[in-house]
Coordinates of C-alpha atoms in Angstrom, one line a residue:
M2 CA 22.7 -14.5 -2.2
T3 CA 19.4 -13.4 -0.7
E4 CA 16.2 -13.2 -2.8
I5 CA 14.5 -9.8 -2.3
T6 CA 11.1 -8.8 -3.5
L7 CA 11.2 -5.2 -4.7
L8 CA 7.8 -3.6 -4.6
D9 CA 7.0 -0.4 -6.5
G10 CA 6.6 3.0 -4.8
S11 CA 3.8 5.5 -4.5
I12 CA 1.0 5.0 -7.0
G13 CA -1.7 7.4 -5.8
Q14 CA 0.6 10.3 -5.0
E15 CA 2.6 9.8 -8.1
L16 CA -0.6 9.9 -10.2
V17 CA -1.8 13.1 -8.5
K18 CA 1.6 14.8 -9.2
R19 CA 1.7 13.7 -12.8
S20 CA -1.8 14.8 -13.6
G21 CA -1.2 18.3 -12.4
D22 CA -4.9 18.5 -11.5
R23 CA -6.4 20.0 -8.4
A24 CA -6.5 17.4 -5.5
T25 CA -9.9 16.0 -4.7
P26 CA -11.2 13.7 -2.0
L27 CA -11.3 10.9 -4.7
W28 CA -7.5 11.2 -4.8
S29 CA -5.9 8.9 -7.5
T30 CA -9.4 7.5 -8.4
Q31 CA -10.2 10.9 -10.0
V32 CA -6.9 10.8 -11.9
M33 CA -7.7 7.4 -13.2
I34 CA -11.1 8.6 -14.3
D35 CA -9.7 11.6 -16.1
H36 CA -6.4 10.2 -17.3
P37 CA -6.5 6.3 -17.3
D38 CA -3.4 5.8 -19.3
L39 CA -1.3 7.7 -16.7
V40 CA -1.8 4.6 -14.4
S41 CA -0.1 2.3 -16.9
D42 CA 2.7 4.9 -17.3
V43 CA 3.4 4.9 -13.6
H44 CA 3.4 1.1 -13.4
T45 CA 5.7 1.0 -16.4
D46 CA 8.2 3.4 -14.8
Y47 CA 8.4 1.3 -11.7
F48 CA 9.0 -1.8 -13.7
R49 CA 11.8 0.0 -15.5
A50 CA 13.2 1.1 -12.2
G51 CA 13.6 -2.5 -11.1
A52 CA 10.3 -3.2 -9.2
T53 CA 8.9 -6.7 -9.7
I54 CA 5.4 -6.0 -8.5
A55 CA 2.7 -3.6 -9.8
S56 CA 0.4 -2.5 -7.0
T57 CA -3.0 -1.8 -8.6
N58 CA -4.5 1.7 -8.3
S59 CA -7.4 0.4 -6.2
Y60 CA -6.4 1.6 -2.7
A61 CA -9.2 4.1 -2.6
L62 CA -11.8 2.2 -4.6
H63 CA -14.5 1.7 -2.0
R64 CA -18.3 2.2 -2.2
N65 CA -18.5 4.8 0.5
R66 CA -15.9 7.0 -1.1
L67 CA -17.7 6.9 -4.5
E68 CA -21.1 7.4 -2.9
R69 CA -20.1 10.9 -1.9
V70 CA -19.9 11.9 -5.6
A71 CA -22.7 9.7 -6.9
L72 CA -20.3 7.2 -8.6
E73 CA -21.0 4.1 -6.5
A74 CA -22.3 2.4 -9.6
E75 CA -18.9 2.8 -11.2
L76 CA -17.0 0.8 -8.6
L77 CA -16.5 -2.5 -10.4
H78 CA -15.8 -0.7 -13.7
L79 CA -13.0 1.3 -11.9
V80 CA -11.6 -1.9 -10.4
D81 CA -11.5 -3.4 -13.9
T82 CA -9.7 -0.3 -15.1
A83 CA -7.1 -0.5 -12.4
L84 CA -6.5 -4.1 -13.2
A85 CA -6.2 -3.5 -16.9
Q86 CA -3.7 -0.7 -16.5
A87 CA -1.5 -2.9 -14.3
K88 CA -1.7 -5.8 -16.6
A89 CA -0.9 -3.7 -19.7
A90 CA 2.3 -2.4 -18.0
R91 CA 3.3 -5.9 -16.8
D92 CA 2.7 -7.4 -20.2
A93 CA 4.7 -4.7 -22.0
H94 CA 7.5 -5.2 -19.5
G95 CA 7.4 -9.0 -20.1
S96 CA 7.6 -10.0 -16.4
G97 CA 6.4 -9.2 -12.9
R98 CA 3.5 -9.8 -10.7
I99 CA 0.3 -7.8 -10.0
A100 CA -0.7 -7.1 -6.4
G101 CA -4.4 -6.4 -5.9
V102 CA -4.4 -3.5 -3.4
L103 CA -7.0 -3.3 -0.7
G104 CA -7.0 0.0 1.3
P105 CA -9.0 1.1 4.4
L106 CA -12.7 1.1 3.8
L107 CA -13.5 4.5 5.2
A108 CA -10.3 6.6 5.6
S109 CA -6.6 6.2 6.1
Y110 CA -5.0 6.6 9.5
R111 CA -8.5 6.7 11.1
P112 CA -8.9 3.6 13.3
D113 CA -11.9 5.3 14.9
L114 CA -13.7 4.9 11.6
H115 CA -14.6 1.4 10.6
P116 CA -17.8 -0.4 9.6
P117 CA -19.1 -3.4 11.5
L118 CA -17.1 -6.5 11.0
D119 CA -19.7 -8.3 8.9
L120 CA -20.1 -5.4 6.6
A121 CA -16.3 -4.9 6.3
T122 CA -15.9 -8.6 5.4
A123 CA -18.5 -8.3 2.7
R124 CA -17.1 -5.2 1.2
Y125 CA -13.6 -6.6 1.0
G126 CA -15.1 -9.9 -0.3
E127 CA -16.8 -8.1 -3.1
L128 CA -13.5 -6.6 -4.3
V129 CA -11.6 -9.8 -3.9
A130 CA -14.2 -11.7 -6.0
R131 CA -13.7 -9.1 -8.8
M132 CA -9.9 -9.1 -8.6
R133 CA -8.7 -12.6 -7.8
D134 CA -8.6 -14.0 -11.3
H135 CA -6.5 -11.1 -12.4
V136 CA -3.9 -10.7 -9.7
D137 CA -1.0 -12.8 -8.3
L138 CA -1.5 -11.8 -4.7
F139 CA -3.6 -9.4 -2.5
L140 CA -1.9 -6.6 -0.6
I141 CA -3.9 -5.2 2.3
E142 CA -2.5 -1.8 3.0
T143 CA -2.3 0.8 5.7
V144 CA -4.1 -1.2 8.4
S145 CA -4.4 1.1 11.5
S146 CA -6.1 -1.2 14.0
L147 CA -6.8 -4.8 14.9
L148 CA -10.4 -4.3 13.8
E149 CA -9.4 -3.1 10.4
A150 CA -7.0 -6.1 10.1
E151 CA -9.7 -8.6 11.0
G152 CA -12.2 -7.2 8.5
A153 CA -9.7 -7.2 5.6
L154 CA -8.3 -10.7 6.5
A155 CA -11.8 -12.1 6.8
G156 CA -12.7 -10.6 3.4
T157 CA -9.6 -12.3 1.8
D158 CA -9.9 -15.5 3.6
G159 CA -10.0 -18.5 1.2
C160 CA -9.4 -16.3 -1.8
G161 CA -6.9 -18.8 -3.3
K162 CA -4.1 -16.2 -3.7
P163 CA -1.3 -15.2 -1.3
V164 CA -2.4 -12.4 1.1
W165 CA 0.1 -9.9 2.4
L166 CA -0.9 -7.8 5.4
A167 CA 0.7 -4.3 5.6
L168 CA 0.2 -2.4 8.9
T169 CA 0.8 1.3 9.6
V170 CA 2.4 2.4 12.9
M171 CA 2.6 5.5 15.0
D172 CA 5.2 8.0 13.7
E173 CA 6.9 8.3 17.1
D174 CA 6.4 4.7 18.3
G175 CA 6.8 1.9 15.9
S176 CA 5.7 -0.7 18.5
C177 CA 2.1 0.5 18.2
L178 CA -0.5 0.7 15.5
R179 CA -2.0 4.1 14.8
S180 CA -4.9 3.0 17.0
G181 CA -2.5 2.9 19.9
E182 CA -2.9 -0.9 20.1
A183 CA 0.4 -2.8 20.5
L184 CA 1.6 -4.2 17.2
A185 CA 2.4 -7.5 18.9
D186 CA -1.3 -7.9 19.6
I187 CA -1.9 -8.8 15.9
A188 CA -0.7 -12.3 16.9
P189 CA -4.1 -13.9 17.3
L190 CA -5.2 -12.7 13.9
V191 CA -2.0 -13.9 12.3
A192 CA -2.6 -17.3 13.9
R193 CA -6.2 -17.4 12.8
F194 CA -5.9 -16.2 9.2
D195 CA -2.3 -17.1 8.4
P196 CA -1.4 -14.3 6.0
D197 CA 1.5 -15.1 3.7
A198 CA 3.6 -12.1 4.6
L199 CA 3.6 -9.2 7.1
L200 CA 4.7 -5.7 6.2
I201 CA 4.9 -2.2 7.7
N202 CA 3.7 0.5 5.3
C203 CA 2.9 4.2 5.1
S204 CA 4.8 5.0 8.2
R205 CA 7.9 7.2 8.7
P206 CA 11.0 5.2 7.9
E207 CA 12.5 6.1 11.3
A208 CA 9.6 4.2 13.0
I209 CA 10.0 1.0 11.0
P210 CA 13.0 -0.7 12.7
V211 CA 11.1 -1.1 15.9
A212 CA 8.0 -2.3 14.1
L213 CA 10.1 -4.9 12.2
D214 CA 11.5 -6.2 15.5
R215 CA 7.9 -6.9 16.5
I216 CA 6.7 -8.7 13.3
K217 CA 9.8 -10.7 12.6
G218 CA 8.9 -12.9 15.6
F219 CA 5.9 -14.3 13.6
K220 CA 8.3 -16.4 11.5
K221 CA 6.8 -15.2 8.2
P222 CA 8.3 -13.3 5.3
F223 CA 8.3 -9.7 6.3
G224 CA 9.4 -6.3 5.1
A225 CA 8.5 -2.6 4.8
Y226 CA 7.7 0.3 2.5
A227 CA 7.7 3.7 4.1
N228 CA 6.1 7.0 3.2
G229 CA 7.8 10.4 2.7
F230 CA 5.4 12.7 4.6
T231 CA 6.6 15.1 7.2
R232 CA 3.8 14.0 9.4
I233 CA 0.1 13.0 9.2
T234 CA -1.6 16.4 9.8
E235 CA -4.8 17.1 11.7
A236 CA -6.3 18.6 8.5
F237 CA -5.8 15.3 6.7
L238 CA -7.6 13.5 9.5
A239 CA -10.8 15.5 8.8
D240 CA -13.7 14.1 6.9
A241 CA -13.1 13.7 3.1
P242 CA -9.6 15.3 3.1
T243 CA -7.4 16.1 0.1
V244 CA -3.7 15.2 -0.1
D245 CA -2.7 18.8 -0.2
A246 CA -3.1 18.7 3.6
L247 CA 0.1 16.6 3.6
E248 CA 3.6 17.8 3.0
Q249 CA 6.5 15.9 1.3
R250 CA 9.7 15.6 3.2
Q251 CA 12.7 17.3 1.6
D252 CA 15.3 15.1 3.4
L253 CA 14.3 11.7 2.0
G254 CA 15.9 11.5 -1.4
P255 CA 16.7 8.2 -3.2
A256 CA 20.0 7.7 -1.5
T257 CA 18.7 8.4 2.0
Y258 CA 15.6 6.3 1.5
A259 CA 17.8 3.4 0.3
D260 CA 19.9 3.7 3.4
H261 CA 16.8 3.1 5.5
A262 CA 15.7 0.2 3.4
M263 CA 19.0 -1.5 3.4
G264 CA 18.9 -1.3 7.2
W265 CA 15.6 -3.2 7.1
L266 CA 17.3 -6.0 5.1
D267 CA 19.9 -6.2 7.9
Q268 CA 17.0 -6.9 10.2
G269 CA 15.9 -9.9 8.0
A270 CA 13.4 -8.2 5.8
T271 CA 13.0 -9.8 2.3
I272 CA 10.3 -7.5 0.9
V273 CA 10.9 -3.7 0.4
G274 CA 9.6 -0.9 -1.6
G275 CA 8.1 2.6 -1.2
C276 CA 4.8 4.2 -0.2
C277 CA 3.5 7.7 -0.6
E278 CA 6.1 10.3 -1.9
V279 CA 8.6 7.5 -2.7
G280 CA 8.9 7.5 -6.5
P281 CA 10.6 5.7 -9.4
A282 CA 13.9 7.3 -8.7
H283 CA 13.9 6.0 -5.1
I284 CA 13.1 2.5 -6.4
A285 CA 15.8 2.7 -9.0
E286 CA 18.4 3.6 -6.4
L287 CA 17.2 0.8 -4.1
A288 CA 17.4 -1.7 -7.0
R289 CA 21.0 -0.6 -7.7
R290 CA 21.9 -0.9 -4.1
L291 CA 20.4 -4.4 -3.8
R292 CA 22.3 -5.6 -6.8
A293 CA 25.5 -4.1 -5.6
A294 CA 25.1 -5.9 -2.3
G295 CA 24.7 -9.2 -4.2
H296 CA 21.0 -9.7 -3.6
H297 CA 18.7 -11.3 -6.3
I298 CA 15.6 -9.3 -7.0
V299 CA 12.6 -11.5 -7.5

């Protein structure tokens, strides 16, 4: 019997959908400001579905994003809110872990946009210092380039908690980061910073098998959680985009998504879950399939 960690699914997109509000460049941060209890509701639904980890709604909590709307002073308060909402859901459920999520500092899928390494390290370090006493691990998400990876890993270095690094690959070529750099070229950073797990996230599920073949060679726990977007559009790659520039796939229901994820397990993955547009129903079906296959969800 294999032990499998079942992550939750989409947090940000799920919050935007449930709020029913107009999409803004602040994405799920705006929802958390306007409807903070929705965050706990989403975490609770994932725990009920079978997930064992709550990923904090902190992906987009960065100073530069808040500066645009004169809310930079609220950064640490918002981090505290995200932590409190995850903790409330975990405590009500009675078990589970909290992953402190760290997203790209400037924009998702934009490897051309990244602050200097020393500033990136400091910005991540500020978040880590605020979160580390309240989380069980750190989850660095949607890393598009080697430079992004280095800044985030440097910012979490020595934090005293496990660090999981999640990389995003090109939709049509899972062997490359979205920067075009070879995924295998992450090797020196893995050797230097020694993250506790390597993951592929926010990529098309069809691109993930090739990516897993690359990262499994690092001899660390590995896995994946894919998105359900049709593609990453040019409109979303503009400055300060809103998520209505992205379209949800209609061919990736819970059963189909679980088919993909079970294939990743066949490759040796031990950590699976979902990213954008993968909701509680998908995680529930995946949990059912894991149990039916005799796996132990941890």
